[in-house]
Amino acid sequence: MKFALLGIFAASSLALGVAVSHSAAEEAPAENASPIYGVTIPEGYRDWKFIAPAQEAPPLDELRAVLGNDIAVDAYKKGTLPFPDGSILVKLAYKRKQSTEFAPATVPGAPTTVQVMVKDSKKYPDSHGWGFGRFVDGKPVDIAQHQTCLSCHVGNVKDHDYVFTRYAP
């Protein structure tokens, strides 16, 4: 009986240790997390739904595509503002270049950034519920570049829950 109780205690302790180390790992900052917010590039985002295109004029001269997870897409379709927690938007940006096959056409060139917005009002109360991440070659940009995300959104689109992109039907 003592051995059985010791076995149960050992198994329980091991399970607790695994649970504690798992939750500690979730709280630890990821190597590829954005400064300030700790946002990472979401797994599987390339399979998300298309929200809208965008084009940036020079000096950026970029083509952009905005994708959203199911929560964000549903909010867009229903016109829900503010966006619900769990909404994630990803903007893919590419240098714009002229098509070699059809001169009037513009096509994506080299990728420039992946930008991520995550809605979590509890985790990001000081930034109106949004966490931001900007990544080049899968790595977060430095903190000076990253600090401009919130100020640009606050200065321009506060009446649309700090989101620039509108849904393209």
Short mmCIF file of N, CA and C in Angstrom, two decimals:
data_model
loop_
_atom_site.label_atom_id
_atom_site.label_comp_id
_atom_site.label_asym_id
_atom_site.label_seq_id
_atom_site.Cartn_x
_atom_site.Cartn_y
_atom_site.Cartn_z
N MET A 1 0.83 -1.19 0.00
CA MET A 1 0.00 0.00 0.00
C MET A 1 0.87 1.25 0.00
N LYS A 2 1.97 1.24 0.82
CA LYS A 2 2.86 2.40 0.86
C LYS A 2 3.46 2.67 -0.51
N PHE A 3 3.86 1.60 -1.22
CA PHE A 3 4.46 1.77 -2.54
C PHE A 3 3.45 2.32 -3.54
N ALA A 4 2.21 1.88 -3.43
CA ALA A 4 1.17 2.38 -4.32
C ALA A 4 0.95 3.86 -4.08
N LEU A 5 0.90 4.27 -2.80
CA LEU A 5 0.73 5.69 -2.48
C LEU A 5 1.93 6.51 -2.95
N LEU A 6 3.14 5.96 -2.77
CA LEU A 6 4.34 6.65 -3.24
C LEU A 6 4.32 6.80 -4.76
N GLY A 7 3.85 5.78 -5.45
CA GLY A 7 3.75 5.82 -6.91
C GLY A 7 2.77 6.88 -7.36
N ILE A 8 1.62 6.97 -6.68
CA ILE A 8 0.62 7.99 -7.02
C ILE A 8 1.18 9.38 -6.75
N PHE A 9 1.89 9.53 -5.59
CA PHE A 9 2.49 10.82 -5.25
C PHE A 9 3.54 11.22 -6.28
N ALA A 10 4.38 10.27 -6.68
CA ALA A 10 5.42 10.56 -7.66
C ALA A 10 4.82 10.96 -9.01
N ALA A 11 3.78 10.22 -9.43
CA ALA A 11 3.13 10.53 -10.71
C ALA A 11 2.47 11.91 -10.64
N SER A 12 1.83 12.20 -9.51
CA SER A 12 1.18 13.51 -9.34
C SER A 12 2.21 14.63 -9.35
N SER A 13 3.33 14.41 -8.67
CA SER A 13 4.39 15.42 -8.63
C SER A 13 4.98 15.65 -10.01
N LEU A 14 5.18 14.56 -10.76
CA LEU A 14 5.70 14.68 -12.11
C LEU A 14 4.73 15.45 -12.99
N ALA A 15 3.44 15.14 -12.90
CA ALA A 15 2.44 15.84 -13.70
C ALA A 15 2.41 17.32 -13.33
N LEU A 16 2.48 17.62 -12.04
CA LEU A 16 2.49 19.01 -11.61
C LEU A 16 3.73 19.72 -12.13
N GLY A 17 4.88 19.05 -12.06
CA GLY A 17 6.11 19.65 -12.57
C GLY A 17 6.03 19.94 -14.05
N VAL A 18 5.44 19.02 -14.81
CA VAL A 18 5.28 19.24 -16.25
C VAL A 18 4.34 20.41 -16.50
N ALA A 19 3.24 20.48 -15.74
CA ALA A 19 2.29 21.58 -15.91
C ALA A 19 2.93 22.91 -15.57
N VAL A 20 3.71 22.96 -14.50
CA VAL A 20 4.36 24.21 -14.10
C VAL A 20 5.38 24.63 -15.14
N SER A 21 6.20 23.68 -15.61
CA SER A 21 7.21 24.05 -16.60
C SER A 21 6.55 24.45 -17.91
N HIS A 22 5.40 23.83 -18.26
CA HIS A 22 4.71 24.18 -19.50
C HIS A 22 4.17 25.61 -19.40
N SER A 23 3.54 25.96 -18.28
CA SER A 23 2.99 27.31 -18.16
C SER A 23 4.11 28.33 -18.07
N ALA A 24 5.22 27.99 -17.45
CA ALA A 24 6.35 28.92 -17.38
C ALA A 24 6.92 29.15 -18.77
N ALA A 25 6.95 28.10 -19.61
CA ALA A 25 7.45 28.26 -20.97
C ALA A 25 6.55 29.18 -21.78
N GLU A 26 5.22 29.11 -21.55
CA GLU A 26 4.30 29.98 -22.27
C GLU A 26 4.50 31.43 -21.89
N GLU A 27 4.89 31.68 -20.63
CA GLU A 27 5.07 33.04 -20.15
C GLU A 27 6.44 33.60 -20.52
N ALA A 28 7.40 32.72 -20.77
CA ALA A 28 8.75 33.18 -21.11
C ALA A 28 8.73 33.85 -22.47
N PRO A 29 9.45 34.96 -22.65
CA PRO A 29 9.45 35.63 -23.94
C PRO A 29 10.09 34.75 -25.01
N ALA A 30 9.45 34.68 -26.14
CA ALA A 30 9.98 33.89 -27.26
C ALA A 30 11.14 34.65 -27.90
N GLU A 31 12.08 33.92 -28.42
CA GLU A 31 13.23 34.53 -29.09
C GLU A 31 12.80 35.39 -30.26
N ASN A 32 11.74 34.97 -30.93
CA ASN A 32 11.27 35.70 -32.10
C ASN A 32 10.04 36.56 -31.81
N ALA A 33 9.88 36.98 -30.56
CA ALA A 33 8.74 37.82 -30.18
C ALA A 33 9.09 39.29 -30.38
N SER A 34 8.08 40.07 -30.72
CA SER A 34 8.30 41.50 -30.93
C SER A 34 8.62 42.18 -29.61
N PRO A 35 9.45 43.24 -29.67
CA PRO A 35 9.70 44.01 -28.45
C PRO A 35 8.41 44.69 -28.02
N ILE A 36 8.31 45.06 -26.81
CA ILE A 36 7.19 45.74 -26.18
C ILE A 36 6.02 44.79 -25.94
N TYR A 37 5.47 44.16 -26.99
CA TYR A 37 4.24 43.39 -26.87
C TYR A 37 4.44 41.88 -26.77
N GLY A 38 5.55 41.37 -27.24
CA GLY A 38 5.78 39.93 -27.20
C GLY A 38 5.00 39.15 -28.24
N VAL A 39 4.53 39.83 -29.30
CA VAL A 39 3.76 39.19 -30.36
C VAL A 39 4.71 38.37 -31.24
N THR A 40 4.25 37.20 -31.66
CA THR A 40 5.02 36.36 -32.58
C THR A 40 4.22 36.17 -33.87
N ILE A 41 4.88 35.68 -34.89
CA ILE A 41 4.19 35.37 -36.15
C ILE A 41 3.35 34.12 -35.91
N PRO A 42 2.03 34.20 -36.14
CA PRO A 42 1.16 33.05 -35.86
C PRO A 42 1.42 31.88 -36.81
N GLU A 43 1.37 30.69 -36.25
CA GLU A 43 1.52 29.49 -37.07
C GLU A 43 0.35 29.37 -38.04
N GLY A 44 0.64 28.98 -39.28
CA GLY A 44 -0.41 28.72 -40.26
C GLY A 44 -1.09 29.95 -40.83
N TYR A 45 -0.56 31.14 -40.57
CA TYR A 45 -1.23 32.38 -41.01
C TYR A 45 -1.36 32.46 -42.53
N ARG A 46 -0.49 31.81 -43.28
CA ARG A 46 -0.57 31.88 -44.74
C ARG A 46 -1.82 31.21 -45.29
N ASP A 47 -2.49 30.41 -44.47
CA ASP A 47 -3.74 29.76 -44.88
C ASP A 47 -4.98 30.53 -44.41
N TRP A 48 -4.78 31.69 -43.80
CA TRP A 48 -5.91 32.49 -43.33
C TRP A 48 -6.61 33.16 -44.49
N LYS A 49 -7.76 33.73 -44.22
CA LYS A 49 -8.56 34.37 -45.26
C LYS A 49 -8.05 35.77 -45.59
N PHE A 50 -8.21 36.11 -46.84
CA PHE A 50 -7.81 37.41 -47.36
C PHE A 50 -8.80 38.47 -46.90
N ILE A 51 -8.30 39.58 -46.36
CA ILE A 51 -9.15 40.69 -45.92
C ILE A 51 -9.16 41.78 -46.99
N ALA A 52 -7.96 42.22 -47.41
CA ALA A 52 -7.89 43.30 -48.40
C ALA A 52 -6.46 43.49 -48.88
N PRO A 53 -6.32 44.07 -50.08
CA PRO A 53 -4.99 44.46 -50.56
C PRO A 53 -4.69 45.90 -50.11
N ALA A 54 -3.46 46.28 -50.24
CA ALA A 54 -3.06 47.67 -49.99
C ALA A 54 -1.83 47.95 -50.84
N GLN A 55 -1.64 49.20 -51.15
CA GLN A 55 -0.46 49.61 -51.90
C GLN A 55 0.10 50.86 -51.23
N GLU A 56 1.39 50.85 -50.98
CA GLU A 56 2.07 51.99 -50.38
C GLU A 56 2.84 52.72 -51.47
N ALA A 57 2.67 54.01 -51.49
CA ALA A 57 3.38 54.85 -52.45
C ALA A 57 4.84 54.98 -52.04
N PRO A 58 5.67 55.49 -52.96
CA PRO A 58 7.06 55.74 -52.59
C PRO A 58 7.11 56.67 -51.37
N PRO A 59 8.05 56.55 -50.51
CA PRO A 59 9.30 55.80 -50.68
C PRO A 59 9.19 54.31 -50.40
N LEU A 60 8.12 53.84 -49.73
CA LEU A 60 8.01 52.41 -49.45
C LEU A 60 7.78 51.62 -50.72
N ASP A 61 6.87 52.08 -51.58
CA ASP A 61 6.60 51.44 -52.86
C ASP A 61 6.37 49.94 -52.70
N GLU A 62 5.36 49.60 -51.89
CA GLU A 62 5.08 48.21 -51.57
C GLU A 62 3.68 47.79 -51.98
N LEU A 63 3.55 46.50 -52.23
CA LEU A 63 2.25 45.85 -52.36
C LEU A 63 2.03 45.09 -51.05
N ARG A 64 0.80 45.15 -50.54
CA ARG A 64 0.52 44.50 -49.28
C ARG A 64 -0.77 43.70 -49.36
N ALA A 65 -0.80 42.61 -48.62
CA ALA A 65 -2.01 41.80 -48.50
C ALA A 65 -2.27 41.59 -47.01
N VAL A 66 -3.51 41.82 -46.59
CA VAL A 66 -3.87 41.63 -45.19
C VAL A 66 -4.71 40.36 -45.08
N LEU A 67 -4.31 39.49 -44.16
CA LEU A 67 -5.00 38.24 -43.88
C LEU A 67 -5.54 38.29 -42.46
N GLY A 68 -6.59 37.52 -42.19
CA GLY A 68 -7.15 37.50 -40.84
C GLY A 68 -7.52 36.09 -40.41
N ASN A 69 -7.46 35.87 -39.10
CA ASN A 69 -7.94 34.59 -38.58
C ASN A 69 -9.48 34.60 -38.62
N ASP A 70 -10.10 33.49 -38.29
CA ASP A 70 -11.55 33.37 -38.40
C ASP A 70 -12.29 34.39 -37.53
N ILE A 71 -11.76 34.69 -36.36
CA ILE A 71 -12.40 35.66 -35.46
C ILE A 71 -12.42 37.04 -36.11
N ALA A 72 -11.29 37.45 -36.68
CA ALA A 72 -11.20 38.76 -37.33
C ALA A 72 -12.08 38.82 -38.57
N VAL A 73 -12.08 37.78 -39.38
CA VAL A 73 -12.89 37.75 -40.60
C VAL A 73 -14.37 37.85 -40.24
N ASP A 74 -14.79 37.12 -39.23
CA ASP A 74 -16.18 37.18 -38.79
C ASP A 74 -16.55 38.59 -38.33
N ALA A 75 -15.66 39.23 -37.58
CA ALA A 75 -15.91 40.61 -37.12
C ALA A 75 -16.03 41.56 -38.30
N TYR A 76 -15.15 41.41 -39.28
CA TYR A 76 -15.23 42.26 -40.48
C TYR A 76 -16.57 42.07 -41.19
N LYS A 77 -16.95 40.82 -41.40
CA LYS A 77 -18.19 40.54 -42.14
C LYS A 77 -19.43 41.06 -41.42
N LYS A 78 -19.41 41.02 -40.09
CA LYS A 78 -20.56 41.49 -39.30
C LYS A 78 -20.47 42.98 -38.98
N GLY A 79 -19.33 43.60 -39.29
CA GLY A 79 -19.15 45.01 -38.96
C GLY A 79 -18.96 45.24 -37.47
N THR A 80 -18.43 44.24 -36.76
CA THR A 80 -18.26 44.32 -35.31
C THR A 80 -17.08 45.22 -34.94
N LEU A 81 -17.36 46.26 -34.18
CA LEU A 81 -16.35 47.13 -33.61
C LEU A 81 -16.72 47.38 -32.16
N PRO A 82 -15.80 47.31 -31.25
CA PRO A 82 -14.41 46.95 -31.48
C PRO A 82 -14.29 45.46 -31.86
N PHE A 83 -13.14 45.13 -32.44
CA PHE A 83 -12.86 43.75 -32.78
C PHE A 83 -12.84 42.93 -31.49
N PRO A 84 -13.34 41.70 -31.53
CA PRO A 84 -13.32 40.87 -30.31
C PRO A 84 -11.92 40.36 -30.01
N ASP A 85 -11.70 40.09 -28.72
CA ASP A 85 -10.43 39.47 -28.33
C ASP A 85 -10.24 38.18 -29.11
N GLY A 86 -9.01 37.91 -29.48
CA GLY A 86 -8.69 36.74 -30.29
C GLY A 86 -8.56 37.06 -31.77
N SER A 87 -8.96 38.27 -32.17
CA SER A 87 -8.78 38.69 -33.57
C SER A 87 -7.30 38.87 -33.84
N ILE A 88 -6.85 38.35 -34.98
CA ILE A 88 -5.45 38.52 -35.39
C ILE A 88 -5.44 38.91 -36.86
N LEU A 89 -4.70 39.96 -37.17
CA LEU A 89 -4.50 40.42 -38.54
C LEU A 89 -3.02 40.32 -38.87
N VAL A 90 -2.71 39.87 -40.09
CA VAL A 90 -1.34 39.77 -40.56
C VAL A 90 -1.24 40.49 -41.89
N LYS A 91 -0.29 41.42 -41.97
CA LYS A 91 -0.06 42.14 -43.22
C LYS A 91 1.27 41.67 -43.80
N LEU A 92 1.20 41.19 -45.04
CA LEU A 92 2.39 40.78 -45.79
C LEU A 92 2.77 41.91 -46.73
N ALA A 93 4.00 42.34 -46.70
CA ALA A 93 4.43 43.46 -47.54
C ALA A 93 5.57 43.01 -48.46
N TYR A 94 5.50 43.49 -49.71
CA TYR A 94 6.48 43.14 -50.73
C TYR A 94 6.86 44.39 -51.50
N LYS A 95 8.11 44.47 -51.95
CA LYS A 95 8.49 45.55 -52.86
C LYS A 95 7.68 45.39 -54.14
N ARG A 96 7.22 46.50 -54.65
CA ARG A 96 6.44 46.49 -55.89
C ARG A 96 7.40 46.49 -57.06
N LYS A 97 7.12 45.64 -58.06
CA LYS A 97 7.96 45.65 -59.26
C LYS A 97 7.10 45.45 -60.49
N GLN A 98 7.63 45.86 -61.59
CA GLN A 98 6.92 45.73 -62.86
C GLN A 98 7.01 44.29 -63.34
N SER A 99 5.90 43.79 -63.85
CA SER A 99 5.87 42.44 -64.39
C SER A 99 6.75 42.34 -65.62
N THR A 100 7.47 41.25 -65.75
CA THR A 100 8.29 41.02 -66.94
C THR A 100 7.44 40.47 -68.09
N GLU A 101 6.27 39.89 -67.75
CA GLU A 101 5.40 39.31 -68.77
C GLU A 101 4.40 40.30 -69.35
N PHE A 102 4.02 41.31 -68.56
CA PHE A 102 2.99 42.25 -68.99
C PHE A 102 3.32 43.61 -68.39
N ALA A 103 3.90 44.48 -69.21
CA ALA A 103 4.47 45.75 -68.74
C ALA A 103 3.54 46.61 -67.87
N PRO A 104 2.25 46.71 -68.16
CA PRO A 104 1.40 47.55 -67.30
C PRO A 104 1.14 46.98 -65.90
N ALA A 105 1.44 45.71 -65.70
CA ALA A 105 1.12 45.06 -64.43
C ALA A 105 2.23 45.24 -63.40
N THR A 106 1.81 45.31 -62.15
CA THR A 106 2.71 45.35 -61.01
C THR A 106 2.57 44.04 -60.26
N VAL A 107 3.70 43.47 -59.85
CA VAL A 107 3.69 42.19 -59.14
C VAL A 107 4.54 42.31 -57.86
N PRO A 108 4.33 41.40 -56.92
CA PRO A 108 5.16 41.42 -55.72
C PRO A 108 6.60 41.08 -56.04
N GLY A 109 7.50 41.84 -55.45
CA GLY A 109 8.93 41.56 -55.55
C GLY A 109 9.40 40.92 -54.25
N ALA A 110 10.54 41.37 -53.77
CA ALA A 110 11.11 40.83 -52.54
C ALA A 110 10.22 41.16 -51.34
N PRO A 111 10.04 40.21 -50.43
CA PRO A 111 9.27 40.50 -49.21
C PRO A 111 10.01 41.51 -48.35
N THR A 112 9.26 42.40 -47.69
CA THR A 112 9.89 43.40 -46.82
C THR A 112 9.56 43.15 -45.35
N THR A 113 8.27 43.02 -45.01
CA THR A 113 7.91 42.78 -43.62
C THR A 113 6.67 41.91 -43.51
N VAL A 114 6.52 41.32 -42.34
CA VAL A 114 5.28 40.70 -41.91
C VAL A 114 4.89 41.48 -40.66
N GLN A 115 3.68 42.04 -40.67
CA GLN A 115 3.21 42.83 -39.54
C GLN A 115 2.00 42.14 -38.93
N VAL A 116 1.95 42.08 -37.61
CA VAL A 116 0.92 41.32 -36.91
C VAL A 116 0.25 42.21 -35.86
N MET A 117 -1.09 42.15 -35.81
CA MET A 117 -1.86 42.80 -34.76
C MET A 117 -2.69 41.73 -34.05
N VAL A 118 -2.61 41.69 -32.74
CA VAL A 118 -3.33 40.70 -31.93
C VAL A 118 -4.23 41.45 -30.95
N LYS A 119 -5.53 41.12 -30.96
CA LYS A 119 -6.47 41.77 -30.03
C LYS A 119 -6.59 40.93 -28.77
N ASP A 120 -6.19 41.51 -27.64
CA ASP A 120 -6.32 40.89 -26.33
C ASP A 120 -6.41 42.03 -25.32
N SER A 121 -7.63 42.41 -24.96
CA SER A 121 -7.84 43.59 -24.13
C SER A 121 -7.28 43.45 -22.72
N LYS A 122 -7.13 42.23 -22.24
CA LYS A 122 -6.54 42.03 -20.91
C LYS A 122 -5.02 42.12 -20.96
N LYS A 123 -4.42 41.56 -21.99
CA LYS A 123 -2.97 41.54 -22.10
C LYS A 123 -2.40 42.89 -22.55
N TYR A 124 -3.17 43.64 -23.35
CA TYR A 124 -2.67 44.89 -23.91
C TYR A 124 -3.58 46.09 -23.57
N PRO A 125 -3.91 46.29 -22.29
CA PRO A 125 -4.84 47.39 -21.95
C PRO A 125 -4.26 48.78 -22.26
N ASP A 126 -2.96 48.92 -22.22
CA ASP A 126 -2.34 50.23 -22.45
C ASP A 126 -2.22 50.61 -23.92
N SER A 127 -2.55 49.67 -24.80
CA SER A 127 -2.48 49.96 -26.24
C SER A 127 -3.84 49.68 -26.89
N HIS A 128 -4.88 50.01 -26.15
CA HIS A 128 -6.26 49.91 -26.64
C HIS A 128 -6.64 48.48 -27.01
N GLY A 129 -6.00 47.51 -26.34
CA GLY A 129 -6.34 46.10 -26.55
C GLY A 129 -5.56 45.41 -27.65
N TRP A 130 -4.67 46.13 -28.31
CA TRP A 130 -3.92 45.54 -29.42
C TRP A 130 -2.44 45.37 -29.08
N GLY A 131 -1.89 44.23 -29.49
CA GLY A 131 -0.45 43.99 -29.45
C GLY A 131 0.06 44.00 -30.88
N PHE A 132 1.25 44.52 -31.08
CA PHE A 132 1.81 44.70 -32.42
C PHE A 132 3.13 43.96 -32.57
N GLY A 133 3.38 43.49 -33.78
CA GLY A 133 4.66 42.89 -34.12
C GLY A 133 5.03 43.20 -35.55
N ARG A 134 6.29 43.55 -35.76
CA ARG A 134 6.82 43.77 -37.12
C ARG A 134 8.05 42.89 -37.25
N PHE A 135 8.10 42.16 -38.38
CA PHE A 135 9.15 41.17 -38.56
C PHE A 135 9.78 41.29 -39.94
N VAL A 136 11.09 41.15 -39.99
CA VAL A 136 11.84 41.11 -41.25
C VAL A 136 12.60 39.79 -41.24
N ASP A 137 12.42 39.01 -42.29
CA ASP A 137 13.04 37.68 -42.38
C ASP A 137 12.71 36.83 -41.15
N GLY A 138 11.49 36.96 -40.64
CA GLY A 138 11.05 36.17 -39.51
C GLY A 138 11.53 36.65 -38.15
N LYS A 139 12.33 37.70 -38.12
CA LYS A 139 12.88 38.23 -36.86
C LYS A 139 12.22 39.56 -36.54
N PRO A 140 11.95 39.84 -35.26
CA PRO A 140 11.33 41.11 -34.89
C PRO A 140 12.26 42.28 -35.18
N VAL A 141 11.65 43.42 -35.57
CA VAL A 141 12.44 44.62 -35.83
C VAL A 141 12.86 45.24 -34.51
N ASP A 142 13.83 46.14 -34.57
CA ASP A 142 14.32 46.76 -33.34
C ASP A 142 13.25 47.64 -32.70
N ILE A 143 13.44 47.94 -31.46
CA ILE A 143 12.42 48.62 -30.66
C ILE A 143 12.10 50.02 -31.19
N ALA A 144 13.07 50.74 -31.73
CA ALA A 144 12.80 52.10 -32.24
C ALA A 144 11.80 52.06 -33.39
N GLN A 145 11.96 51.15 -34.33
CA GLN A 145 11.01 51.01 -35.43
C GLN A 145 9.67 50.51 -34.92
N HIS A 146 9.71 49.65 -33.94
CA HIS A 146 8.50 49.02 -33.42
C HIS A 146 7.60 50.01 -32.67
N GLN A 147 8.18 51.02 -32.05
CA GLN A 147 7.41 51.98 -31.27
C GLN A 147 6.46 52.80 -32.12
N THR A 148 6.69 52.88 -33.41
CA THR A 148 5.82 53.69 -34.27
C THR A 148 4.48 53.03 -34.55
N CYS A 149 4.34 51.74 -34.33
CA CYS A 149 3.09 51.04 -34.64
C CYS A 149 1.90 51.68 -33.93
N LEU A 150 1.92 51.71 -32.62
CA LEU A 150 0.78 52.21 -31.86
C LEU A 150 0.51 53.68 -32.16
N SER A 151 1.53 54.51 -32.20
CA SER A 151 1.30 55.94 -32.42
C SER A 151 0.65 56.22 -33.77
N CYS A 152 1.02 55.49 -34.78
CA CYS A 152 0.42 55.68 -36.11
C CYS A 152 -1.05 55.26 -36.10
N HIS A 153 -1.35 54.14 -35.47
CA HIS A 153 -2.73 53.66 -35.41
C HIS A 153 -3.60 54.59 -34.57
N VAL A 154 -3.08 55.06 -33.43
CA VAL A 154 -3.82 55.98 -32.57
C VAL A 154 -4.06 57.31 -33.29
N GLY A 155 -3.07 57.78 -34.01
CA GLY A 155 -3.18 59.07 -34.68
C GLY A 155 -4.08 59.07 -35.90
N ASN A 156 -4.40 57.90 -36.43
CA ASN A 156 -5.13 57.87 -37.71
C ASN A 156 -6.43 57.07 -37.72
N VAL A 157 -6.56 56.03 -36.91
CA VAL A 157 -7.75 55.16 -37.04
C VAL A 157 -8.36 54.77 -35.70
N LYS A 158 -8.37 55.68 -34.74
CA LYS A 158 -8.95 55.33 -33.44
C LYS A 158 -10.44 55.05 -33.54
N ASP A 159 -11.12 55.64 -34.52
CA ASP A 159 -12.56 55.41 -34.67
C ASP A 159 -12.90 54.09 -35.36
N HIS A 160 -11.89 53.35 -35.77
CA HIS A 160 -12.10 52.02 -36.38
C HIS A 160 -11.34 50.97 -35.57
N ASP A 161 -11.39 51.13 -34.25
CA ASP A 161 -10.69 50.25 -33.31
C ASP A 161 -9.21 50.12 -33.65
N TYR A 162 -8.62 51.21 -34.12
CA TYR A 162 -7.17 51.31 -34.37
C TYR A 162 -6.69 50.42 -35.50
N VAL A 163 -7.60 50.04 -36.41
CA VAL A 163 -7.27 49.18 -37.55
C VAL A 163 -7.45 49.97 -38.83
N PHE A 164 -6.42 50.01 -39.67
CA PHE A 164 -6.49 50.71 -40.95
C PHE A 164 -7.32 49.96 -41.99
N THR A 165 -7.11 48.67 -42.08
CA THR A 165 -7.67 47.87 -43.17
C THR A 165 -9.18 47.72 -43.06
N ARG A 166 -9.83 47.92 -44.21
CA ARG A 166 -11.27 47.67 -44.33
C ARG A 166 -11.45 46.40 -45.14
N TYR A 167 -12.54 45.72 -44.92
CA TYR A 167 -12.80 44.46 -45.61
C TYR A 167 -13.11 44.72 -47.09
N ALA A 168 -12.42 44.02 -47.98
CA ALA A 168 -12.68 44.12 -49.43
C ALA A 168 -13.64 42.99 -49.80
N PRO A 169 -14.87 43.35 -50.18
CA PRO A 169 -15.86 42.31 -50.49
C PRO A 169 -15.48 41.48 -51.72
#
